[in-house]
CSV table of C-alpha atoms in Angstrom, one decimal:
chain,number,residue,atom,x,y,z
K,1,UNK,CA,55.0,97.6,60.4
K,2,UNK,CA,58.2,96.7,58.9
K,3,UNK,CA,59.8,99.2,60.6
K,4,UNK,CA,59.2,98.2,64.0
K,5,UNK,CA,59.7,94.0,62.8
K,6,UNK,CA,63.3,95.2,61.6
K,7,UNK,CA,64.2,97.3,64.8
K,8,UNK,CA,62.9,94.1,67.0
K,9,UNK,CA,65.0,92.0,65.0
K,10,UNK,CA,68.5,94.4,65.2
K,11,UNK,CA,67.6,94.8,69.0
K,12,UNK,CA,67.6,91.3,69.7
K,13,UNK,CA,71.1,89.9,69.3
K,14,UNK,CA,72.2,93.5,70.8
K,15,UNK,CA,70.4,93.0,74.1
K,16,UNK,CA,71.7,89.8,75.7
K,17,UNK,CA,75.0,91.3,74.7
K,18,UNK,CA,74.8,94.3,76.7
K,19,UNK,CA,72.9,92.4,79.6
K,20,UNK,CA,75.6,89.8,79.4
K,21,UNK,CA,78.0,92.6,79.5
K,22,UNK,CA,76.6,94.4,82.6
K,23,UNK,CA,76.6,91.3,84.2
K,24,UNK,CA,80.1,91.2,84.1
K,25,UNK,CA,81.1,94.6,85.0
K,26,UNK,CA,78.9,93.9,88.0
K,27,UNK,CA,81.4,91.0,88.9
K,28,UNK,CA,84.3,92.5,88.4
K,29,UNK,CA,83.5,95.6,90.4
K,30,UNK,CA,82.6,93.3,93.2
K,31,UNK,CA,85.4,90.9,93.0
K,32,UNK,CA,87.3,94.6,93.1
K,33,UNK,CA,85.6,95.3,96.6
K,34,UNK,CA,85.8,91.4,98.1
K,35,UNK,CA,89.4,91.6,97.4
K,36,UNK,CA,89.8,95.2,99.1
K,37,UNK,CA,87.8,94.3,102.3
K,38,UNK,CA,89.7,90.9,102.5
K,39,UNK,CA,93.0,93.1,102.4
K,40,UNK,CA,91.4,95.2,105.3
K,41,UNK,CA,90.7,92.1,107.1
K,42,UNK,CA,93.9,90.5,106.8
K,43,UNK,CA,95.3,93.7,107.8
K,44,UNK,CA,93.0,94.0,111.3
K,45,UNK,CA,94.2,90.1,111.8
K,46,UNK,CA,97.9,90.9,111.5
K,47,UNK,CA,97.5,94.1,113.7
K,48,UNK,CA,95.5,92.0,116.5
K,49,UNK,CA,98.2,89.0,116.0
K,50,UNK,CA,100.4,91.6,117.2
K,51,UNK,CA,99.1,93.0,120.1
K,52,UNK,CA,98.2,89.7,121.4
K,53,UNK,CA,101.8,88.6,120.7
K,54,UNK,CA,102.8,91.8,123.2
K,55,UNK,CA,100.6,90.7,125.5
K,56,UNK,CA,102.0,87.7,125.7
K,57,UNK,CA,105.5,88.1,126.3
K,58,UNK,CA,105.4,91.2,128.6
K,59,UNK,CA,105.6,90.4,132.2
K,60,UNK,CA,101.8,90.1,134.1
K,61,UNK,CA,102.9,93.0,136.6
K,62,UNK,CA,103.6,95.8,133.7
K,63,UNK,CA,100.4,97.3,132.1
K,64,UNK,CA,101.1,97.8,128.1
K,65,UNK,CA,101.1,101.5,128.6
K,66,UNK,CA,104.3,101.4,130.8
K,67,UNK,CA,105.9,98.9,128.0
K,68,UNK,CA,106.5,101.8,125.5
K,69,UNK,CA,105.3,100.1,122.7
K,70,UNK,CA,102.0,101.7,122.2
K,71,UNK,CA,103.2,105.1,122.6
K,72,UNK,CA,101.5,108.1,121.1
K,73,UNK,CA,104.3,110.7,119.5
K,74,UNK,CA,103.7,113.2,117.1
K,75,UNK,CA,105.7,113.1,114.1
């Protein structure tokens, strides 16, 4: 019986450690994946800034594909 009152007792300070520890490599992996899909975001907003931007300036009577600016080459 002292066996098992002496493994309870080493166990017990080791346990909130490792749960406090998990814990936190939880919240680092998803700070890691907030701050990627905010950079994706910010990405699509600067992209769709753009386009709207060409949109803007070009003249009413062209049609985007005639402007050039979206062309499709190969590389």
């Amino acid at each position: 019986m002292d066996e098992i009152n002496v493994i309870i007792t080493g166990m017990s300070t080791a346990v909130p450690q490792a749960i406090s520890t998990q814990v936190s490599a939880h919240s680092t992996g998803q700070m890691q994946i907030n701050s990627a899909l905010n950079q994706q975001r910010n990405a699509m907003t600067g992209i769709t800034n753009y386009v709207m931007g060409v949109k803007k300036m070009s003249p009413k009577n062209i049609k985007l594909k005639q402007l050039g600016t979206f062309k499709k080459e190969r590389f």
